[in-house]
Coordinates of C-alpha atoms in Angstrom, one line a residue:
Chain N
X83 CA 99.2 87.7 152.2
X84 CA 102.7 86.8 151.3
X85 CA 103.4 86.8 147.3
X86 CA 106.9 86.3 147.2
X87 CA 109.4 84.3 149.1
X88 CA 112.9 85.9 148.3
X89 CA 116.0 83.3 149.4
X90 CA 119.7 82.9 149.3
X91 CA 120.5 79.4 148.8
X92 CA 118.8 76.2 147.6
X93 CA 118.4 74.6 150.8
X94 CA 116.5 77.7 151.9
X95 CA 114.4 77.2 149.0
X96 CA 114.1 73.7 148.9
X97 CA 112.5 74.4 152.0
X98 CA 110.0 76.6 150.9
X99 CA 109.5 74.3 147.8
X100 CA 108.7 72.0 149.9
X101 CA 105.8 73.5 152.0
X102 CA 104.4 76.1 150.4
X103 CA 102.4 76.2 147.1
X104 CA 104.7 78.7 145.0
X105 CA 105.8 79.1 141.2
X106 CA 109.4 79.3 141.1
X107 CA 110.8 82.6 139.6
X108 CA 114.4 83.1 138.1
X109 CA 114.3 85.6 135.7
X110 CA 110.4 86.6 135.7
X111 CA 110.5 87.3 131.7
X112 CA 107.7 84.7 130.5
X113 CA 105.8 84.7 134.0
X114 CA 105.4 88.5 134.2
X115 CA 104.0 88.3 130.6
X116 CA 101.1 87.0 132.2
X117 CA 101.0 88.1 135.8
X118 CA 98.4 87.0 138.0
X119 CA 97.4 89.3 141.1
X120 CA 97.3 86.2 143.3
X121 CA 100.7 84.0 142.3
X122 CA 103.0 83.3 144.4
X123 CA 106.7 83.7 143.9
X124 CA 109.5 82.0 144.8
X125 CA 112.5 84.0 143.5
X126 CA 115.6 81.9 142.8
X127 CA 117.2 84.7 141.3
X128 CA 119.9 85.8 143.9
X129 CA 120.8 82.0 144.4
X130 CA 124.7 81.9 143.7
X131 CA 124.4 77.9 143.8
X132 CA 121.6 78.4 140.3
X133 CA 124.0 80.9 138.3
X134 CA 127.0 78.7 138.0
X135 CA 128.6 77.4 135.5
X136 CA 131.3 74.6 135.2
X137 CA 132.6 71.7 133.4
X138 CA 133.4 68.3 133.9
X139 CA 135.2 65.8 131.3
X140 CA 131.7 65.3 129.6
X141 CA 129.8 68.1 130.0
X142 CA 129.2 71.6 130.8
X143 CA 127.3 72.1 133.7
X144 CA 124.8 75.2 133.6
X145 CA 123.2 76.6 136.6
X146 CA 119.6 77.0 135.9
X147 CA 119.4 80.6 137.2
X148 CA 122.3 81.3 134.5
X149 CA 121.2 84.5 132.3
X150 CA 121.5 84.4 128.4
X151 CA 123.6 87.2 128.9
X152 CA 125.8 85.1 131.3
X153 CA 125.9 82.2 128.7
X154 CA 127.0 84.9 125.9
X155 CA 129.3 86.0 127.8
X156 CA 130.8 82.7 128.7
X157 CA 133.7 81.6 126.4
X158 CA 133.4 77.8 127.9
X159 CA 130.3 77.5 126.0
X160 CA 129.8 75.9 123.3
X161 CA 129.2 78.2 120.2
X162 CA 126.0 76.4 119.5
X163 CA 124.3 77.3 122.6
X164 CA 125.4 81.0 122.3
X165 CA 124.6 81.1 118.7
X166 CA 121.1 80.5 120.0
X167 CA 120.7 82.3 123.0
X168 CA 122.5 85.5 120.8
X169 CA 118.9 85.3 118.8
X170 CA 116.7 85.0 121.6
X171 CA 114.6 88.7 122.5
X172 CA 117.0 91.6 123.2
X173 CA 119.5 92.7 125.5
X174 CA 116.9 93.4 128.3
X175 CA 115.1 90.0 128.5
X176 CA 118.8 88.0 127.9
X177 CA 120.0 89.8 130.9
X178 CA 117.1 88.9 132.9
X179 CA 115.8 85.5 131.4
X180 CA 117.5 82.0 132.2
X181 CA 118.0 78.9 130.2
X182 CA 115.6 77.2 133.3
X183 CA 113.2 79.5 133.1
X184 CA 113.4 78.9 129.4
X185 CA 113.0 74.9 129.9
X186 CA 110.9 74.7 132.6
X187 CA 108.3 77.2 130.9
X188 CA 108.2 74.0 128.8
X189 CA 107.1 76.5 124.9
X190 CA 108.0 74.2 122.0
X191 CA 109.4 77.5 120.7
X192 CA 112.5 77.7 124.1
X193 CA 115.5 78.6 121.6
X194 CA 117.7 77.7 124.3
X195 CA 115.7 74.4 125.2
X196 CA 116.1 73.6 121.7
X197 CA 120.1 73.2 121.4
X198 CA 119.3 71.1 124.7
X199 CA 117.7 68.7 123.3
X200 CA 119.4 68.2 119.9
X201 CA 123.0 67.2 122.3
X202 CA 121.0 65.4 124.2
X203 CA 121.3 67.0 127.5
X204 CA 120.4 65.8 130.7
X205 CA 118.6 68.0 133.6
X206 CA 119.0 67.6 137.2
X207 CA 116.4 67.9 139.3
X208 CA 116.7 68.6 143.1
X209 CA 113.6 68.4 146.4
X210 CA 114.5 68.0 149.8
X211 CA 114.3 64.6 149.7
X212 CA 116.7 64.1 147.0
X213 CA 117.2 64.5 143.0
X214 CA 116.9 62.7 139.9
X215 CA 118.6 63.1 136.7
X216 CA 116.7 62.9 133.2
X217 CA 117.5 63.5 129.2
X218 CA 115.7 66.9 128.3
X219 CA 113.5 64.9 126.3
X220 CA 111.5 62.9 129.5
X221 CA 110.6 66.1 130.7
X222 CA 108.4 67.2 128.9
X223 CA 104.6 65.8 128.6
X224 CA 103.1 68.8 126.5
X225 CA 103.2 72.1 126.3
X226 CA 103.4 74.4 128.8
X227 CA 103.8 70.3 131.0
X228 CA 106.9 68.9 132.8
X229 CA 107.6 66.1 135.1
X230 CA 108.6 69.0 137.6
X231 CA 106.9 67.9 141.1
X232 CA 105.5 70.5 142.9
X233 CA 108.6 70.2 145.5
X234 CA 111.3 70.2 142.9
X235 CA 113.3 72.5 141.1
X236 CA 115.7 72.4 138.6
X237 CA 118.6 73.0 139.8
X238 CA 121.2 72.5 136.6
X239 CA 121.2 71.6 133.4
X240 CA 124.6 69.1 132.1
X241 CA 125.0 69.7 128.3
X242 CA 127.3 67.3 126.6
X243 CA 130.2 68.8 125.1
X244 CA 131.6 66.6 122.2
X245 CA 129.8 66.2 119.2
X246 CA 128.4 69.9 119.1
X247 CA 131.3 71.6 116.8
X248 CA 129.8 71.4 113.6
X249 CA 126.3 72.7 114.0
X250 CA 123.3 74.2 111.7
X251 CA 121.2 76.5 113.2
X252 CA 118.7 78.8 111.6
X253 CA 115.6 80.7 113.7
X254 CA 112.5 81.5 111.3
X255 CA 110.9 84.6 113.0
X256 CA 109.7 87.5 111.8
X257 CA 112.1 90.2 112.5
X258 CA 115.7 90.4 113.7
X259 CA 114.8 91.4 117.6
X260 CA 112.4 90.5 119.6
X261 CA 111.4 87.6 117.7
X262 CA 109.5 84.3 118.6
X263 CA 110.5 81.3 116.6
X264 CA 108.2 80.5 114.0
X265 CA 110.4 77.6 113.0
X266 CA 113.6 76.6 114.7
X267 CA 115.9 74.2 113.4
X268 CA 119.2 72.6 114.3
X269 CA 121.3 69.6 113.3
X270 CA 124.6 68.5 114.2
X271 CA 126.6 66.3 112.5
X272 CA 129.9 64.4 112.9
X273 CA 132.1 62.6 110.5
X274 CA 135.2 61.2 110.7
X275 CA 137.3 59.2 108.0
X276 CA 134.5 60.1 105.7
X277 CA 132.1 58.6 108.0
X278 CA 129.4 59.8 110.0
X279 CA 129.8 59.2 113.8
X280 CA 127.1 61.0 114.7
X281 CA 123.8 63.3 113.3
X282 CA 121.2 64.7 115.3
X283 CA 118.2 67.4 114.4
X284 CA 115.7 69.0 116.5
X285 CA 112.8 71.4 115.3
X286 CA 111.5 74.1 117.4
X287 CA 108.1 75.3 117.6
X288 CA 106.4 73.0 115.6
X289 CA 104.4 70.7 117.6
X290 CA 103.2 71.0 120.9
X291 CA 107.1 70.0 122.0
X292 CA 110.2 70.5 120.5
X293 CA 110.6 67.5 118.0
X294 CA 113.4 65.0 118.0
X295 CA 113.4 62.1 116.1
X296 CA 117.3 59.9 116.9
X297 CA 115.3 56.8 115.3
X298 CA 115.4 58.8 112.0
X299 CA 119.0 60.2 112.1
X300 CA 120.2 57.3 112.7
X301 CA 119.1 55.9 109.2
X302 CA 122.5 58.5 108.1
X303 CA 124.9 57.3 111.3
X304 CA 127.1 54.6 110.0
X305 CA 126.9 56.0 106.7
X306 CA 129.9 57.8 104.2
X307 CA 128.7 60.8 102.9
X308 CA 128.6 59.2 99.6
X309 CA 126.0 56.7 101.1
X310 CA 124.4 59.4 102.9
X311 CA 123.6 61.2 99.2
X312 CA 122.1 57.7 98.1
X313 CA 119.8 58.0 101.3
X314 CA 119.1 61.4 101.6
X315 CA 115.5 61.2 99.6
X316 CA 115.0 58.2 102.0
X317 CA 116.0 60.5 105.4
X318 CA 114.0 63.6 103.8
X319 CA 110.9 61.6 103.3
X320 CA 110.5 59.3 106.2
X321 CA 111.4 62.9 108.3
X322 CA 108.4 64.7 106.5
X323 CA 106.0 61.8 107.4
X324 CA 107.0 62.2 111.0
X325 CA 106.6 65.6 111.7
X326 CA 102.7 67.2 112.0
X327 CA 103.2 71.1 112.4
X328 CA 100.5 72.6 114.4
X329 CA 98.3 75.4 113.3
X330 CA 99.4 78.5 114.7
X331 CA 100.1 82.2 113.7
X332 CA 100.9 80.6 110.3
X333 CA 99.7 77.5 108.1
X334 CA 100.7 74.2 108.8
X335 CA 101.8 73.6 105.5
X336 CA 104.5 76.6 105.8
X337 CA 105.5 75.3 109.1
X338 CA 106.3 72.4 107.3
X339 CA 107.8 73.2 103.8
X340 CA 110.3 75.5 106.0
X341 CA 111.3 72.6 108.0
X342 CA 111.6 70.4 104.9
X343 CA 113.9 73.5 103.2
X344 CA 115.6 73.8 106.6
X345 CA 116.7 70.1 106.8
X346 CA 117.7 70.1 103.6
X347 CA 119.7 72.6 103.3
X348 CA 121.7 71.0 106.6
X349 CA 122.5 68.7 104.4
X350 CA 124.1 70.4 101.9
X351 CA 126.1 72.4 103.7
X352 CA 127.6 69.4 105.1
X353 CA 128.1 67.8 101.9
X354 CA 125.3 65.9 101.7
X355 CA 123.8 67.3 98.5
Chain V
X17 CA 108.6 95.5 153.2
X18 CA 111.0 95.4 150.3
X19 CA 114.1 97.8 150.5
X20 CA 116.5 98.8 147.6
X21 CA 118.5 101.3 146.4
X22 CA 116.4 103.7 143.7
X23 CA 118.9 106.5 142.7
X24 CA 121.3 106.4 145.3
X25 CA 119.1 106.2 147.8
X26 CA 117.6 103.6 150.0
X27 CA 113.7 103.2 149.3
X28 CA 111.3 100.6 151.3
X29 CA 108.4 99.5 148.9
X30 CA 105.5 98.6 150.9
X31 CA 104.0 96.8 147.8
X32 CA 103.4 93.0 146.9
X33 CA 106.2 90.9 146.4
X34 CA 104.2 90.0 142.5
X35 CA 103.5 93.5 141.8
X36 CA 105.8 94.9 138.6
X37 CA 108.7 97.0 139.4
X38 CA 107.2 99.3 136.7
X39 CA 104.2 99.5 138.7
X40 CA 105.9 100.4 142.2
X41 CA 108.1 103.3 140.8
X42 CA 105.3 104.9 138.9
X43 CA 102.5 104.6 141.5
X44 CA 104.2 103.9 144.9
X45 CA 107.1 106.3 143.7
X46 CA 106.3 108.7 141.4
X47 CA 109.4 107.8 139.2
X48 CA 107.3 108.7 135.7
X49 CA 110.5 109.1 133.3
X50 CA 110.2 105.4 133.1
X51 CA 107.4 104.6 130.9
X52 CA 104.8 101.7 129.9
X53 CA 104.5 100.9 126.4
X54 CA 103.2 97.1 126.6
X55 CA 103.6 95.0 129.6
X56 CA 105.5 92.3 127.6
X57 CA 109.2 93.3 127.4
X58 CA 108.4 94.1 124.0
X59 CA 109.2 97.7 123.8
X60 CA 111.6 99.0 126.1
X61 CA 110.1 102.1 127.4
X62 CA 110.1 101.0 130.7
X63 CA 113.9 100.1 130.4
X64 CA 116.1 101.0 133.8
X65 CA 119.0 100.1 135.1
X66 CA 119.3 96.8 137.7
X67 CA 122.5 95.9 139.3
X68 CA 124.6 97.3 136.3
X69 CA 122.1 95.7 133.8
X70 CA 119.4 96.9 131.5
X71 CA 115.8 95.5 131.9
X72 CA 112.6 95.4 131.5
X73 CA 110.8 96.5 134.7
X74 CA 107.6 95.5 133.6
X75 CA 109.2 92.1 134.1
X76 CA 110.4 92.8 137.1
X77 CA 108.8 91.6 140.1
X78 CA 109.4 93.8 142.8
X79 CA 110.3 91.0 145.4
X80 CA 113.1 89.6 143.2
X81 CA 114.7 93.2 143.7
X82 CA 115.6 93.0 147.8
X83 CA 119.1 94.8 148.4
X84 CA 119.4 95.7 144.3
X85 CA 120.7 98.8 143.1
X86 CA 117.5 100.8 140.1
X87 CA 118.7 103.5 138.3
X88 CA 116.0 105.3 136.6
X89 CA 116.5 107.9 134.1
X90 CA 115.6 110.3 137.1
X91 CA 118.7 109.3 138.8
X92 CA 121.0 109.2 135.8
X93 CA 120.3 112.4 134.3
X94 CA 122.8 114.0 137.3
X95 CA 126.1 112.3 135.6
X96 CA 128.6 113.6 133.1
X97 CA 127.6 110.7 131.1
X98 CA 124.1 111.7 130.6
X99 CA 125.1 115.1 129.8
X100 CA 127.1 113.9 126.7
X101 CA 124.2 112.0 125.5
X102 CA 122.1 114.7 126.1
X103 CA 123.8 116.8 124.0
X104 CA 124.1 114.5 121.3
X105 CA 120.9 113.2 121.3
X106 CA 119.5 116.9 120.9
X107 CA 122.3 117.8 118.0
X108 CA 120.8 115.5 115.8
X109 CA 117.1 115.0 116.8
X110 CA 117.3 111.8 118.0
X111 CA 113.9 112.9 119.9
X112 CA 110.9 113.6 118.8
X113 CA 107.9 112.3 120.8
X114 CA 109.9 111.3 123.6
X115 CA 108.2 108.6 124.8
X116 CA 110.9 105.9 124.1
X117 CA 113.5 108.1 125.2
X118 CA 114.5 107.8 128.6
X119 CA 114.6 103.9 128.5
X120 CA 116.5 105.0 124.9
X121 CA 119.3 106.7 126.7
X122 CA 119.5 104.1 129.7
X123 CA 119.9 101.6 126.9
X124 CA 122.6 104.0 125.2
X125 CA 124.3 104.1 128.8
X126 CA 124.4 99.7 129.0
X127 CA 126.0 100.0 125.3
X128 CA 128.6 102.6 126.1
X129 CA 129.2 100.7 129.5
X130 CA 130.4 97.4 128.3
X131 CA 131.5 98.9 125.1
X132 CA 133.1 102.5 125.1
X133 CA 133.5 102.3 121.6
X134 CA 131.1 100.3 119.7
X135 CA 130.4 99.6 116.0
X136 CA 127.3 101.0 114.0
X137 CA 126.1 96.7 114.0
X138 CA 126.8 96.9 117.9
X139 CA 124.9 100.0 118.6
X140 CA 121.6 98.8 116.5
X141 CA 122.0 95.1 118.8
X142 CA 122.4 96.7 121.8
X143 CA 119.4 99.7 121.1
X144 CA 117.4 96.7 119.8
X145 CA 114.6 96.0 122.9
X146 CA 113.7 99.8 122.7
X147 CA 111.2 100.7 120.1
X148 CA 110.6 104.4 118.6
X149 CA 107.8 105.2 116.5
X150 CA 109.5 108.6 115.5
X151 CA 112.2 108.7 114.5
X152 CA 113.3 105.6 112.3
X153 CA 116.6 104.9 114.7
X154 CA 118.9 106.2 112.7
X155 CA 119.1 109.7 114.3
X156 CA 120.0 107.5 117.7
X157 CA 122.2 105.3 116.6
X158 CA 124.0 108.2 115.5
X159 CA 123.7 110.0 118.6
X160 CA 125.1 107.3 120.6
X161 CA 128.3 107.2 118.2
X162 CA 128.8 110.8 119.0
X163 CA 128.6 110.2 122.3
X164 CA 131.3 107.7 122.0
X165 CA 133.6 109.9 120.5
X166 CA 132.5 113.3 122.6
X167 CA 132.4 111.1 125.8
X168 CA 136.0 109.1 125.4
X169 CA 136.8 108.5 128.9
X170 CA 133.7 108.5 130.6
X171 CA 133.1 105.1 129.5

């Protein structure tokens, strides 16, 4: 029996995609957690066309077999996405694990799926017969679910680049290394002339997804920071009613008195106090 | 039939494409210098070298590995490099169970590699995958300084 279908380029394993019943493999760092004797493999590991990155006026465009040590190394990317990926396990699993594998294993906890989603990134997704293109935040159906067809891969991820400058990020876990997020947090947050332009937030590892909310941060878009101060109570509450934390390793009611510290203290470092 | 290159030479692993590189160079090659600790990339015991890069290899599977270059400690332990950390490992008893230690060193190599002269802060990052029960780190971090210094311009 066949376990493993090692390939060059993606049309080689588009092919193979497309016939053959296999889980695709990049950088094997969650799926060999749990290794079953019968799975099948496809590696995309040695696919040049997956490990690229480049840039266009908007974005930055990420190949999904990119390594976290590949995106730390990178200077063309943005400081929030290596802030991130510089927390995520230790050197060993950044120079194996990708940012796909890291999406596509679809844990509310993906640090690097986390930044994604808060600059509203868009994934590309490629089969034989074609590929669609959808915000981070369509892809996901639960945890551990995706859209991903059985034919399909992802094939890049296209971060927007403006916008991302001024960033909060803070990862709860347990210890310095090796640590899985037992909150995650970031917000970003634009103003110019004293107004604010744009503010987005994104929890990790909370609910069964990661948790975005633009309907709520937009109540402070639009707003001077002296407006935002009048509606930060407002913001803080109507974001505590939204959010259910899940029961896991610990309480929901720490889950959720971190997040409430977390996105308040966002705030204040950006004046909002 | 998957071939690489295990310590300079080239090796044909008759395993399953799924099956752990750990796995294959305990069992299919008697490579026992690298070590399991916990099957979960958690500990770093069964650190080697792939391609230039330190991993995991009980999150390796072998089929991903076709045409790569593994360096176990086995296959290191012939350079000048390893002699130097050899030497200072054992000058300030940076080993005591030794259990950690050869995916320790291979870890000490990666550090030294990219960085021939790294900070205490960089040293602790990069060592940071590999658990030791023994001997608190601070002997090895230490170790791997000296090596810095003793080694300048092997790195």
């Amino acid at each position: 029996m066949v376990n493993g279908y090692a390939v060059h380029t993606l049309q080689e394993a588009l092919e193979v995609r497309n016939g053959k019943k296999v889980t695709p493999y990049a950088g094997g760092t969650d799926l060999m957690i749990q290794a079953k004797e019968d799975a099948v493999y496809l590696f995309l590991n040695k696919i040049e066309e997956l490990k690229r990155i480049t840039e266009d006026d908007e974005c930055i465009r990420l190949g999904a077999a990119c390594t976290f040590t590949q995106i730390l190394e990178d200077k063309s990317v943005p400081e929030i996405l290596r802030t991130a990926v510089s927390q995520i396990g230790a050197p060993a699993i950044r120079n194996m694990g990708t940012i796909g594998g890291n999406i596509c294993n679809a844990s509310p906890k993906a640090d690097s799926a986390l930044i994604f989603f808060v600059a509203d990134a868009k994934l590309r997704l490629i089969s034989k017969s074609g590929e669609r293109i959808l915000p981070i935040a369509d892809f996901y159906l639960g945890r551990g679910k995706t859209t991903l067809q059985e034919d399909e891969l992802l094939a890049e991820v296209l971060m927007p680049k403006k916008g991302v400058g001024n960033f909060y990020y803070q990862k709860v876990g347990a210890r310095n290394a090796l640590a899985i997020s037992r909150v995650s947090f970031v917000g970003i947050l634009s103003v110019e002339k004293d107004t604010i332009i744009h503010c987005a937030t994104a929890f990790g590892a909370i609910e069964s997804t990661i948790v975005r909310k633009p309907e709520i941060d937009q109540m402070l878009i639009g707003k001077t920071i002296a407006e935002a101060r009048e509606d930060k109570e407002a913001y803080l509450r109507t974001y505590e009613a939204a959010i259910q934390p899940i029961q896991g390793r610990v309480s929901t009611e720490y889950r959720k008195q971190v997040c409430m510290n977390l996105l308040q203290d966002f705030l204040v470092q950006n004046g909002i106090s | 039939m998957i071939r690489f290159i295990l310590n300079g030479k080239e090796v044909v692993s008759k395993a399953s494409e799924n099956t752990r590189l750990l796995d294959v160079l305990r069992q299919e090659f008697e490579i026992t210098g690298v070590k399991c600790g916990c099957k979960e990339g958690e500990c770093g015991a069964c650190s080697v070298i792939l391609d230039g890069e330190l991993v995991n290899s009980c999150m390796v599977a072998v089929g991903s590995i076709q045409g790569s270059t593994v360096m176990t400690i086995e296959g290191y332990r012939g350079t000048e490099r390893f002699a130097v950390l050899d030497k200072s490992y054992a000058q300030v008893s940076a080993v005591q169970c030794g259990f950690c230690t050869p995916g320790m060193v291979l870890a000490s190599e990666c550090i030294l590699e990219k960085n021939p002269d790294p900070s205490e802060e960089e040293i602790r990052a990069g060592i940071s995958g590999n658990l030791c029960r023994c001997t608190g780190y601070n002997a090895i971090v230490e170790a791997i300084g000296i090596a810095a210094k003793e080694g300048k311009g092997l790195w």
